[in-house]
PDB file of C-alpha atoms and ligand atoms in Angstrom:
ATOM      1  CA  MET B   1      -2.899  32.044  11.778  1.00 38.00           C
ATOM      2  CA  ARG B   2      -5.586  32.111   9.128  1.00 46.00           C
ATOM      3  CA  ASP B   3      -8.486  29.664   9.436  1.00 48.00           C
ATOM      4  CA  LEU B   4      -7.806  26.310   7.853  1.00 48.00           C
ATOM      5  CA  PRO B   5      -9.399  26.199   4.449  1.00 53.00           C
ATOM      6  CA  GLU B   6     -11.381  23.016   3.930  1.00 54.00           C
ATOM      7  CA  GLY B   7     -12.454  21.058   0.891  1.00 54.00           C
ATOM      8  CA  GLY B   8     -12.961  23.136  -2.228  1.00 62.00           C
ATOM      9  CA  HIS B   9     -11.508  26.251  -0.653  1.00 75.00           C
ATOM     10  CA  ALA B  10      -8.179  24.513   0.056  1.00 87.00           C
ATOM     11  CA  LEU B  11      -8.182  23.321  -3.536  1.00 90.00           C
ATOM     12  CA  ALA B  12      -8.668  26.847  -4.819  1.00 92.00           C
ATOM     13  CA  GLU B  13      -5.930  28.195  -2.516  1.00 94.00           C
ATOM     14  CA  LEU B  14      -3.457  25.527  -3.629  1.00 95.00           C
ATOM     15  CA  GLU B  15      -4.170  26.417  -7.245  1.00 94.00           C
ATOM     16  CA  LYS B  16      -3.848  30.123  -6.583  1.00 96.00           C
ATOM     17  CA  ARG B  17      -0.664  30.024  -4.500  1.00 97.00           C
ATOM     18  CA  MET B  18       1.378  27.441  -6.386  1.00 97.00           C
ATOM     19  CA  ASP B  19       3.975  28.640  -8.843  1.00 98.00           C
ATOM     20  CA  PRO B  20       2.425  28.827 -12.348  1.00 97.00           C
ATOM     21  CA  SER B  21       5.368  26.888 -13.793  1.00 95.00           C
ATOM     22  CA  ALA B  22       4.229  23.778 -11.848  1.00 97.00           C
ATOM     23  CA  ARG B  23       0.538  23.914 -12.770  1.00 94.00           C
ATOM     24  CA  GLU B  24       0.846  21.808 -15.884  1.00 92.00           C
ATOM     25  CA  ARG B  25       2.532  18.899 -14.164  1.00 94.00           C
ATOM     26  CA  LEU B  26       1.186  19.017 -10.583  1.00 96.00           C
ATOM     27  CA  ARG B  27      -2.563  19.432 -10.142  1.00 94.00           C
ATOM     28  CA  PRO B  28      -4.636  20.278  -7.056  1.00 94.00           C
ATOM     29  CA  TYR B  29      -6.886  17.322  -6.517  1.00 91.00           C
ATOM     30  CA  ALA B  30      -9.641  16.633  -3.950  1.00 92.00           C
ATOM     31  CA  ALA B  31     -11.084  13.265  -2.949  1.00 91.00           C
ATOM     32  CA  ALA B  32     -12.363  11.691   0.273  1.00 90.00           C
ATOM     33  CA  GLY B  33     -12.527  15.184   1.794  1.00 91.00           C
ATOM     34  CA  VAL B  34      -8.793  15.848   1.489  1.00 94.00           C
ATOM     35  CA  SER B  35      -6.906  18.135  -0.885  1.00 93.00           C
ATOM     36  CA  LEU B  36      -3.702  17.058  -2.514  1.00 94.00           C
ATOM     37  CA  LEU B  37      -1.267  18.172  -5.140  1.00 96.00           C
ATOM     38  CA  ALA B  38      -1.058  15.183  -7.459  1.00 95.00           C
ATOM     39  CA  ALA B  39       0.941  14.199 -10.499  1.00 93.00           C
ATOM     40  CA  ALA B  40       0.747  11.407 -12.996  1.00 82.00           C
ATOM     41  CA  ALA B  41       4.461  10.893 -13.503  1.00 85.00           C
ATOM     42  CA  PRO B  42       5.766   9.260 -16.642  1.00 79.00           C
ATOM     43  CA  GLY B  43       4.971   5.534 -16.582  1.00 84.00           C
ATOM     44  CA  GLN B  44       2.890   3.954 -13.841  1.00 90.00           C
ATOM     45  CA  LEU B  45       4.169   6.010 -10.931  1.00 94.00           C
ATOM     46  CA  ARG B  46       1.979   8.522  -9.149  1.00 94.00           C
ATOM     47  CA  VAL B  47       3.096  11.334  -6.837  1.00 96.00           C
ATOM     48  CA  ALA B  48       1.076  13.350  -4.316  1.00 96.00           C
ATOM     49  CA  PHE B  49       1.690  15.890  -1.592  1.00 98.00           C
ATOM     50  CA  THR B  50      -0.968  16.280   1.116  1.00 98.00           C
ATOM     51  CA  SER B  51      -2.166  19.571   2.641  1.00 97.00           C
ATOM     52  CA  ARG B  52      -3.316  19.903   6.239  1.00 95.00           C
ATOM     53  CA  GLY B  53      -7.076  20.346   5.747  1.00 92.00           C
ATOM     54  CA  GLY B  54      -9.778  17.696   5.737  1.00 93.00           C
ATOM     55  CA  GLY B  55      -8.662  15.515   8.666  1.00 96.00           C
ATOM     56  CA  VAL B  56      -9.938  14.805  12.169  1.00 97.00           C
ATOM     57  CA  SER B  57      -7.080  15.970  14.436  1.00 97.00           C
ATOM     58  CA  PRO B  58      -7.777  18.978  16.684  1.00 97.00           C
ATOM     59  CA  SER B  59      -5.393  21.891  17.245  1.00 96.00           C
ATOM     60  CA  PRO B  60      -2.379  22.037  17.351  1.00 96.00           C
ATOM     61  CA  TYR B  61      -2.366  19.099  14.902  1.00 97.00           C
ATOM     62  CA  ALA B  62      -5.380  20.297  12.886  1.00 96.00           C
ATOM     63  CA  SER B  63      -6.390  18.642  10.906  1.00 96.00           C
ATOM     64  CA  LEU B  64      -4.927  16.059   8.476  1.00 97.00           C
ATOM     65  CA  ASN B  65      -1.921  15.182  10.631  1.00 98.00           C
ATOM     66  CA  LEU B  66      -0.207  12.040   9.310  1.00 98.00           C
ATOM     67  CA  GLY B  67       2.645  11.905  11.824  1.00 98.00           C
ATOM     68  CA  ALA B  68       2.421   9.496  14.755  1.00 96.00           C
ATOM     69  CA  ARG B  69       5.445  10.746  16.745  1.00 95.00           C
ATOM     70  CA  GLN B  70       4.454  14.313  17.668  1.00 95.00           C
ATOM     71  CA  GLY B  71       1.877  13.660  20.407  1.00 96.00           C
ATOM     72  CA  ASP B  72      -1.370  13.532  18.435  1.00 98.00           C
ATOM     73  CA  ASP B  73      -3.899  10.830  19.334  1.00 98.00           C
ATOM     74  CA  PRO B  74      -2.868   7.687  17.357  1.00 98.00           C
ATOM     75  CA  GLU B  75      -6.499   7.007  16.531  1.00 98.00           C
ATOM     76  CA  HIS B  76      -6.738  10.393  14.817  1.00 98.00           C
ATOM     77  CA  VAL B  77      -3.588   9.688  12.851  1.00 98.00           C
ATOM     78  CA  ASP B  78      -4.991   6.282  11.777  1.00 98.00           C
ATOM     79  CA  ARG B  79      -8.238   7.895  10.623  1.00 98.00           C
ATOM     80  CA  ASN B  80      -6.353  10.611   8.733  1.00 98.00           C
ATOM     81  CA  ARG B  81      -4.140   8.009   7.031  1.00 98.00           C
ATOM     82  CA  ALA B  82      -7.247   6.023   6.054  1.00 96.00           C
ATOM     83  CA  ARG B  83      -8.666   9.148   4.434  1.00 96.00           C
ATOM     84  CA  VAL B  84      -5.512   9.648   2.437  1.00 96.00           C
ATOM     85  CA  LEU B  85      -5.572   6.053   1.280  1.00 95.00           C
ATOM     86  CA  ARG B  86      -9.189   6.530   0.135  1.00 93.00           C
ATOM     87  CA  ALA B  87      -8.201   9.677  -1.754  1.00 93.00           C
ATOM     88  CA  LEU B  88      -5.371   7.803  -3.506  1.00 92.00           C
ATOM     89  CA  ARG B  89      -7.745   4.987  -4.430  1.00 90.00           C
ATOM     90  CA  ALA B  90     -10.074   7.543  -5.997  1.00 86.00           C
ATOM     91  CA  ALA B  91      -7.089   8.862  -7.941  1.00 78.00           C
ATOM     92  CA  SER B  92      -5.754   5.504  -9.137  1.00 76.00           C
ATOM     93  CA  GLY B  93      -6.994   2.828 -11.414  1.00 64.00           C
ATOM     94  CA  GLN B  94      -5.565   0.080  -9.218  1.00 63.00           C
ATOM     95  CA  ALA B  95      -6.166   0.254  -5.487  1.00 67.00           C
ATOM     96  CA  PRO B  96      -3.193   1.302  -3.345  1.00 88.00           C
ATOM     97  CA  ARG B  97      -3.406  -1.185  -0.473  1.00 89.00           C
ATOM     98  CA  GLU B  98      -1.126  -0.048   2.301  1.00 95.00           C
ATOM     99  CA  LEU B  99       0.801   3.049   3.382  1.00 97.00           C
ATOM    100  CA  VAL B 100       4.428   2.427   4.367  1.00 97.00           C
ATOM    101  CA  SER B 101       5.835   5.188   6.570  1.00 96.00           C
ATOM    102  CA  PRO B 102       9.505   4.709   7.429  1.00 96.00           C
ATOM    103  CA  PHE B 103      11.171   5.841  10.642  1.00 95.00           C
ATOM    104  CA  GLN B 104      12.878   9.048   9.434  1.00 96.00           C
ATOM    105  CA  GLU B 105      15.953  10.422  11.178  1.00 95.00           C
ATOM    106  CA  HIS B 106      17.604  12.917   8.766  1.00 94.00           C
ATOM    107  CA  GLY B 107      19.960  10.187   7.531  1.00 94.00           C
ATOM    108  CA  GLN B 108      21.044   8.953   4.093  1.00 94.00           C
ATOM    109  CA  ARG B 109      19.568   5.452   4.003  1.00 95.00           C
ATOM    110  CA  VAL B 110      17.265   4.795   1.062  1.00 97.00           C
ATOM    111  CA  CYS B 111      15.706   1.357   0.602  1.00 96.00           C
ATOM    112  CA  GLY B 112      13.208  -0.524  -1.498  1.00 97.00           C
ATOM    113  CA  ILE B 113       9.675  -0.235  -0.121  1.00 97.00           C
ATOM    114  CA  SER B 114       8.991  -4.005  -0.153  1.00 96.00           C
ATOM    115  CA  GLU B 115      12.351  -4.697   1.474  1.00 94.00           C
ATOM    116  CA  TYR B 116      11.634  -2.128   4.189  1.00 95.00           C
ATOM    117  CA  HIS B 117       8.115  -3.467   4.644  1.00 94.00           C
ATOM    118  CA  ARG B 118       9.471  -6.989   5.259  1.00 92.00           C
ATOM    119  CA  GLU B 119      12.083  -5.960   7.845  1.00 85.00           C
ATOM    120  CA  SER B 120      11.232  -7.254  11.300  1.00 81.00           C
ATOM    121  CA  VAL B 121      13.399  -4.635  12.972  1.00 81.00           C
ATOM    122  CA  ARG B 122      13.046  -1.500  10.891  1.00 83.00           C
ATOM    123  CA  ALA B 123      16.211   0.576  10.813  1.00 88.00           C
ATOM    124  CA  PRO B 124      15.747   4.305  10.253  1.00 94.00           C
ATOM    125  CA  CYS B 125      15.298   5.188   6.636  1.00 95.00           C
ATOM    126  CA  ASP B 126      14.920   8.551   4.870  1.00 98.00           C
ATOM    127  CA  GLY B 127      13.971   7.424   1.423  1.00 98.00           C
ATOM    128  CA  LEU B 128      11.932   4.672  -0.242  1.00 98.00           C
ATOM    129  CA  VAL B 129      12.154   3.324  -3.789  1.00 98.00           C
ATOM    130  CA  VAL B 130       8.940   2.129  -5.491  1.00 97.00           C
ATOM    131  CA  ASN B 131       9.132  -0.182  -8.481  1.00 96.00           C
ATOM    132  CA  PRO B 132       5.734  -0.779 -10.168  1.00 94.00           C
ATOM    133  CA  ARG B 133       6.756  -4.270 -11.205  1.00 92.00           C
ATOM    134  CA  ILE B 134       7.368  -5.514  -7.657  1.00 93.00           C
ATOM    135  CA  ASP B 135       5.742  -3.033  -5.299  1.00 94.00           C
ATOM    136  CA  GLN B 136       2.107  -2.990  -6.427  1.00 90.00           C
ATOM    137  CA  GLY B 137      -0.238  -1.896  -3.669  1.00 93.00           C
ATOM    138  CA  LEU B 138       2.367  -0.333  -1.409  1.00 96.00           C
ATOM    139  CA  VAL B 139       2.411   3.465  -1.004  1.00 97.00           C
ATOM    140  CA  ALA B 140       5.518   5.249   0.251  1.00 98.00           C
ATOM    141  CA  LEU B 141       4.520   7.892   2.777  1.00 98.00           C
ATOM    142  CA  LEU B 142       7.222  10.252   4.053  1.00 98.00           C
ATOM    143  CA  LEU B 143       6.465  12.936   6.608  1.00 98.00           C
ATOM    144  CA  PHE B 144       7.350  16.604   6.539  1.00 98.00           C
ATOM    145  CA  ALA B 145       6.906  19.929   8.336  1.00 98.00           C
ATOM    146  CA  ASP B 146       9.413  22.302   6.588  1.00 98.00           C
ATOM    147  CA  CYS B 147      11.937  19.729   5.299  1.00 98.00           C
ATOM    148  CA  VAL B 148      12.030  19.272   1.549  1.00 98.00           C
ATOM    149  CA  PRO B 149      10.269  16.283  -0.037  1.00 98.00           C
ATOM    150  CA  VAL B 150      12.032  15.236  -3.248  1.00 98.00           C
ATOM    151  CA  VAL B 151      10.504  12.629  -5.559  1.00 98.00           C
ATOM    152  CA  LEU B 152      12.687  11.221  -8.358  1.00 98.00           C
ATOM    153  CA  ILE B 153      11.113   9.402 -11.289  1.00 98.00           C
ATOM    154  CA  GLY B 154      12.911   7.177 -13.767  1.00 97.00           C
ATOM    155  CA  GLU B 155      11.835   4.805 -16.521  1.00 95.00           C
ATOM    156  CA  VAL B 156      11.774   1.774 -14.231  1.00 96.00           C
ATOM    157  CA  ASP B 157      11.173   3.031 -10.699  1.00 97.00           C
ATOM    158  CA  GLY B 158      10.985   6.121  -8.492  1.00 98.00           C
ATOM    159  CA  ALA B 159      12.252   7.296  -5.115  1.00 98.00           C
ATOM    160  CA  VAL B 160      10.938   9.693  -2.497  1.00 98.00           C
ATOM    161  CA  VAL B 161      13.433  11.174  -0.058  1.00 98.00           C
ATOM    162  CA  HIS B 162      13.377  13.354   3.073  1.00 98.00           C
ATOM    163  CA  GLY B 163      15.553  16.408   2.397  1.00 98.00           C
ATOM    164  CA  GLY B 164      16.100  18.320   5.570  1.00 96.00           C
ATOM    165  CA  TRP B 165      19.264  20.413   5.752  1.00 97.00           C
ATOM    166  CA  ARG B 166      21.212  17.418   7.087  1.00 97.00           C
ATOM    167  CA  GLY B 167      19.883  15.158   4.351  1.00 97.00           C
ATOM    168  CA  LEU B 168      20.512  17.633   1.554  1.00 98.00           C
ATOM    169  CA  LEU B 169      24.008  18.421   2.777  1.00 97.00           C
ATOM    170  CA  GLY B 170      24.777  14.720   3.205  1.00 97.00           C
ATOM    171  CA  GLY B 171      23.496  13.814  -0.269  1.00 98.00           C
ATOM    172  CA  VAL B 172      20.180  12.023   0.334  1.00 98.00           C
ATOM    173  CA  VAL B 173      18.834  13.159  -3.068  1.00 98.00           C
ATOM    174  CA  GLN B 174      21.878  11.671  -4.843  1.00 98.00           C
ATOM    175  CA  GLN B 175      21.509   8.525  -2.671  1.00 98.00           C
ATOM    176  CA  GLY B 176      17.884   8.255  -3.806  1.00 98.00           C
ATOM    177  CA  ALA B 177      19.035   8.286  -7.457  1.00 98.00           C
ATOM    178  CA  ARG B 178      21.705   5.640  -6.733  1.00 98.00           C
ATOM    179  CA  ALA B 179      19.108   3.368  -5.112  1.00 98.00           C
ATOM    180  CA  MET B 180      16.970   3.396  -8.288  1.00 98.00           C
ATOM    181  CA  THR B 181      17.267   0.752 -11.033  1.00 97.00           C
ATOM    182  CA  ALA B 182      17.371   3.288 -13.871  1.00 95.00           C
ATOM    183  CA  PRO B 183      18.486   6.927 -13.626  1.00 97.00           C
ATOM    184  CA  PRO B 184      15.862   9.552 -12.776  1.00 98.00           C
ATOM    185  CA  GLY B 185      14.682  11.844 -15.548  1.00 97.00           C
ATOM    186  CA  THR B 186      12.048  13.922 -13.749  1.00 97.00           C
ATOM    187  CA  ALA B 187      11.705  15.172 -10.179  1.00 98.00           C
ATOM    188  CA  TYR B 188       9.140  16.862  -7.951  1.00 98.00           C
ATOM    189  CA  ILE B 189       9.930  19.134  -5.007  1.00 98.00           C
ATOM    190  CA  GLY B 190       7.103  19.299  -2.480  1.00 98.00           C
ATOM    191  CA  PRO B 191       5.867  22.021  -0.131  1.00 98.00           C
ATOM    192  CA  SER B 192       8.688  22.976   2.288  1.00 98.00           C
ATOM    193  CA  ILE B 193      10.320  25.987   3.903  1.00 98.00           C
ATOM    194  CA  GLY B 194      11.277  28.508   1.237  1.00 98.00           C
ATOM    195  CA  PRO B 195      14.281  30.863   0.949  1.00 98.00           C
ATOM    196  CA  CYS B 196      11.911  33.609   2.139  1.00 97.00           C
ATOM    197  CA  CYS B 197      11.755  32.134   5.632  1.00 98.00           C
ATOM    198  CA  TYR B 198      14.784  29.914   6.249  1.00 98.00           C
ATOM    199  CA  GLN B 199      17.290  32.006   8.157  1.00 98.00           C
ATOM    200  CA  VAL B 200      20.359  30.095   9.358  1.00 98.00           C
ATOM    201  CA  ASP B 201      23.642  30.848  11.154  1.00 97.00           C
ATOM    202  CA  ASP B 202      26.813  31.734   9.280  1.00 97.00           C
ATOM    203  CA  GLU B 203      28.384  28.323   9.882  1.00 98.00           C
ATOM    204  CA  LEU B 204      25.550  26.393   8.236  1.00 98.00           C
ATOM    205  CA  ALA B 205      25.373  28.917   5.388  1.00 98.00           C
ATOM    206  CA  ARG B 206      29.099  28.388   4.787  1.00 98.00           C
ATOM    207  CA  ALA B 207      28.745  24.580   4.814  1.00 98.00           C
ATOM    208  CA  PHE B 208      26.057  24.855   2.111  1.00 98.00           C
ATOM    209  CA  SER B 209      27.936  27.305  -0.084  1.00 98.00           C
ATOM    210  CA  ASP B 210      31.089  25.159   0.207  1.00 98.00           C
ATOM    211  CA  ARG B 211      29.134  22.099  -0.940  1.00 98.00           C
ATOM    212  CA  TYR B 212      26.656  23.532  -3.475  1.00 98.00           C
ATOM    213  CA  GLY B 213      28.035  26.956  -4.392  1.00 98.00           C
ATOM    214  CA  PRO B 214      27.108  30.519  -3.426  1.00 98.00           C
ATOM    215  CA  SER B 215      23.705  30.485  -5.180  1.00 98.00           C
ATOM    216  CA  VAL B 216      22.111  28.530  -2.332  1.00 98.00           C
ATOM    217  CA  VAL B 217      22.784  31.243   0.261  1.00 98.00           C
ATOM    218  CA  LEU B 218      20.941  34.565   0.167  1.00 98.00           C
ATOM    219  CA  PRO B 219      22.515  37.395   2.152  1.00 95.00           C
ATOM    220  CA  ARG B 220      19.785  39.202   4.106  1.00 94.00           C
ATOM    221  CA  ASP B 221      19.620  41.804   6.862  1.00 91.00           C
ATOM    222  CA  GLY B 222      19.601  39.859  10.110  1.00 92.00           C
ATOM    223  CA  GLY B 223      21.399  36.803   8.723  1.00 95.00           C
ATOM    224  CA  PRO B 224      21.838  34.524   5.730  1.00 98.00           C
ATOM    225  CA  HIS B 225      18.866  32.626   4.320  1.00 98.00           C
ATOM    226  CA  LEU B 226      19.288  29.160   2.830  1.00 98.00           C
ATOM    227  CA  ASP B 227      17.540  28.231  -0.405  1.00 98.00           C
ATOM    228  CA  LEU B 228      16.824  24.537   0.088  1.00 98.00           C
ATOM    229  CA  TRP B 229      14.826  24.435  -3.161  1.00 98.00           C
ATOM    230  CA  GLU B 230      17.838  25.574  -5.136  1.00 98.00           C
ATOM    231  CA  THR B 231      19.972  23.137  -3.166  1.00 98.00           C
ATOM    232  CA  ALA B 232      17.667  20.255  -4.096  1.00 98.00           C
ATOM    233  CA  THR B 233      17.670  21.395  -7.724  1.00 98.00           C
ATOM    234  CA  LEU B 234      21.487  21.406  -7.789  1.00 98.00           C
ATOM    235  CA  ALA B 235      21.580  17.991  -6.084  1.00 98.00           C
ATOM    236  CA  LEU B 236      19.232  16.742  -8.821  1.00 98.00           C
ATOM    237  CA  ALA B 237      21.497  18.200 -11.494  1.00 98.00           C
ATOM    238  CA  GLU B 238      24.365  16.113 -10.063  1.00 98.00           C
ATOM    239  CA  VAL B 239      22.340  12.996 -10.894  1.00 98.00           C
ATOM    240  CA  GLU B 240      21.509  14.288 -14.371  1.00 97.00           C
ATOM    241  CA  VAL B 241      17.979  15.628 -13.753  1.00 98.00           C
ATOM    242  CA  PRO B 242      18.013  18.960 -15.605  1.00 98.00           C
ATOM    243  CA  ARG B 243      16.437  22.025 -14.032  1.00 98.00           C
ATOM    244  CA  ALA B 244      13.713  22.054 -16.707  1.00 97.00           C
ATOM    245  CA  ARG B 245      12.573  18.612 -15.523  1.00 97.00           C
ATOM    246  CA  VAL B 246      12.228  19.646 -11.884  1.00 98.00           C
ATOM    247  CA  VAL B 247       8.633  20.516 -10.914  1.00 98.00           C
ATOM    248  CA  ASN B 248       8.471  22.871  -7.926  1.00 98.00           C
ATOM    249  CA  PRO B 249       5.220  24.528  -6.833  1.00 98.00           C
ATOM    250  CA  ARG B 250       7.327  26.820  -4.613  1.00 98.00           C
ATOM    251  CA  LEU B 251       4.881  26.550  -1.712  1.00 98.00           C
ATOM    252  CA  CYS B 252       6.603  27.700   1.463  1.00 98.00           C
ATOM    253  CA  THR B 253       5.315  25.862   4.566  1.00 98.00           C
ATOM    254  CA  SER B 254       6.161  28.797   6.823  1.00 98.00           C
ATOM    255  CA  CYS B 255       4.297  31.345   4.637  1.00 98.00           C
ATOM    256  CA  ASN B 256       1.319  28.996   4.091  1.00 97.00           C
ATOM    257  CA  ARG B 257       0.604  27.617   7.557  1.00 96.00           C
ATOM    258  CA  ASP B 258      -3.113  27.418   6.808  1.00 95.00           C
ATOM    259  CA  LEU B 259      -2.283  24.755   4.177  1.00 97.00           C
ATOM    260  CA  PHE B 260       0.809  23.024   5.585  1.00 98.00           C
ATOM    261  CA  TYR B 261       2.640  22.328   8.863  1.00 98.00           C
ATOM    262  CA  SER B 262       5.745  24.319   9.845  1.00 98.00           C
ATOM    263  CA  HIS B 263       7.922  22.913  12.625  1.00 97.00           C
ATOM    264  CA  ARG B 264      10.035  26.059  12.648  1.00 96.00           C
ATOM    265  CA  VAL B 265       7.103  28.392  13.318  1.00 95.00           C
ATOM    266  CA  GLU B 266       4.721  26.140  15.219  1.00 96.00           C
ATOM    267  CA  GLY B 267       7.242  24.251  17.334  1.00 95.00           C
ATOM    268  CA  PRO B 268       7.477  20.530  18.123  1.00 93.00           C
ATOM    269  CA  ALA B 269       3.717  20.098  18.799  1.00 94.00           C
ATOM    270  CA  THR B 270       2.436  20.335  15.266  1.00 97.00           C
ATOM    271  CA  GLY B 271       1.441  17.836  12.607  1.00 98.00           C
ATOM    272  CA  ARG B 272       3.060  16.395   9.522  1.00 98.00           C
ATOM    273  CA  HIS B 273       1.939  16.495   5.896  1.00 98.00           C
ATOM    274  CA  ALA B 274       3.184  13.843   3.485  1.00 98.00           C
ATOM    275  CA  ALA B 275       4.818  13.088   0.187  1.00 98.00           C
ATOM    276  CA  LEU B 276       3.417   9.939  -1.400  1.00 98.00           C
ATOM    277  CA  LEU B 277       4.717   7.710  -4.181  1.00 97.00           C
ATOM    278  CA  TRP B 278       2.948   4.636  -5.527  1.00 95.00           C
ATOM    279  CA  ALA B 279       2.265   2.608  -8.637  1.00 92.00           C
ATOM    280  CA  ALA B 280      -1.157   2.880 -10.190  1.00 82.00           C
ATOM    281  CA  GLY B 281      -3.006   1.902 -13.303  1.00 62.00           C
ATOM    282  CA  ALA B 282      -4.545   5.228 -14.317  1.00 44.00           C
ATOM    283  CA  ALA B 283      -3.872   8.941 -14.114  1.00 42.00           C
ATOM    284  CA  PRO B 284      -5.568  11.073 -11.439  1.00 44.00           C
ATOM    285  CA  SER B 285      -8.561  12.887 -12.808  1.00 46.00           C
ATOM    286  CA  ARG B 286      -9.404  16.282 -11.435  1.00 47.00           C
ATOM    287  CA  LYS B 287     -12.436  16.512  -9.199  1.00 46.00           C
ATOM    288  CA  THR B 288     -13.794  19.747  -7.731  1.00 41.00           C
TER     289      THR B 288
HETATM  290 ZN1   ZN N   1       8.192  31.666   3.328  1.00 84.86          ZN
END
């Protein structure tokens, strides 16, 4: 594995490796020592995807691990999450107050962030809706290491969902759209395993082509590869988000393990990067 790029170097690498089509709408951004891809979505909603540099966790979680369920020291995770919150505050006109990280289980449940935050017994949840009018201060934080983060933005509110193969096949993207007050018009796909690296067995490939059509399966020597990015794009089309309104930096977590975590390559003892959605008063400004 290549050395982890820190600070300005990570920023430069994100810029260099992301797909040029996404550069206008998703910007590499550094604050509080961490590097993010950030977007000022239409309206008050803000979107960010973290990279793995700039945190305090040692190997194999190095370094900005935000997941508390993979064996990393909880104190390190807390410090990393505090750094992310500081970076978001630097990026937002109004201070995001609290990160809300649901218990993800590859299911279809999507709920309002305030509603989830109030639950005394928190049922598993793989998507959160953020409405700027009622959810000020709360930041949805979903965790990933290969699975596909999908953020949907509408005129009233937005949703961030956890799209692993189970979630995408089961319709978690469509469920995210249904949980919103107004239909989504724009979406962001975060760093996740790309069609270059996601080999699957014939049975799973068939399940995907039966549900989403043959374009999501790439025949390759050695076995079929699934294109989860195309799957997410087709799922978004089913809820009326056109392809031209889907921002995808096409950053494969398996190819870019110096910048992101990959469960498939690194195994269960690795960290988690995050997709974040919150309401803010001002657009992120770029800082290098
Ligand atoms: Zn790859």
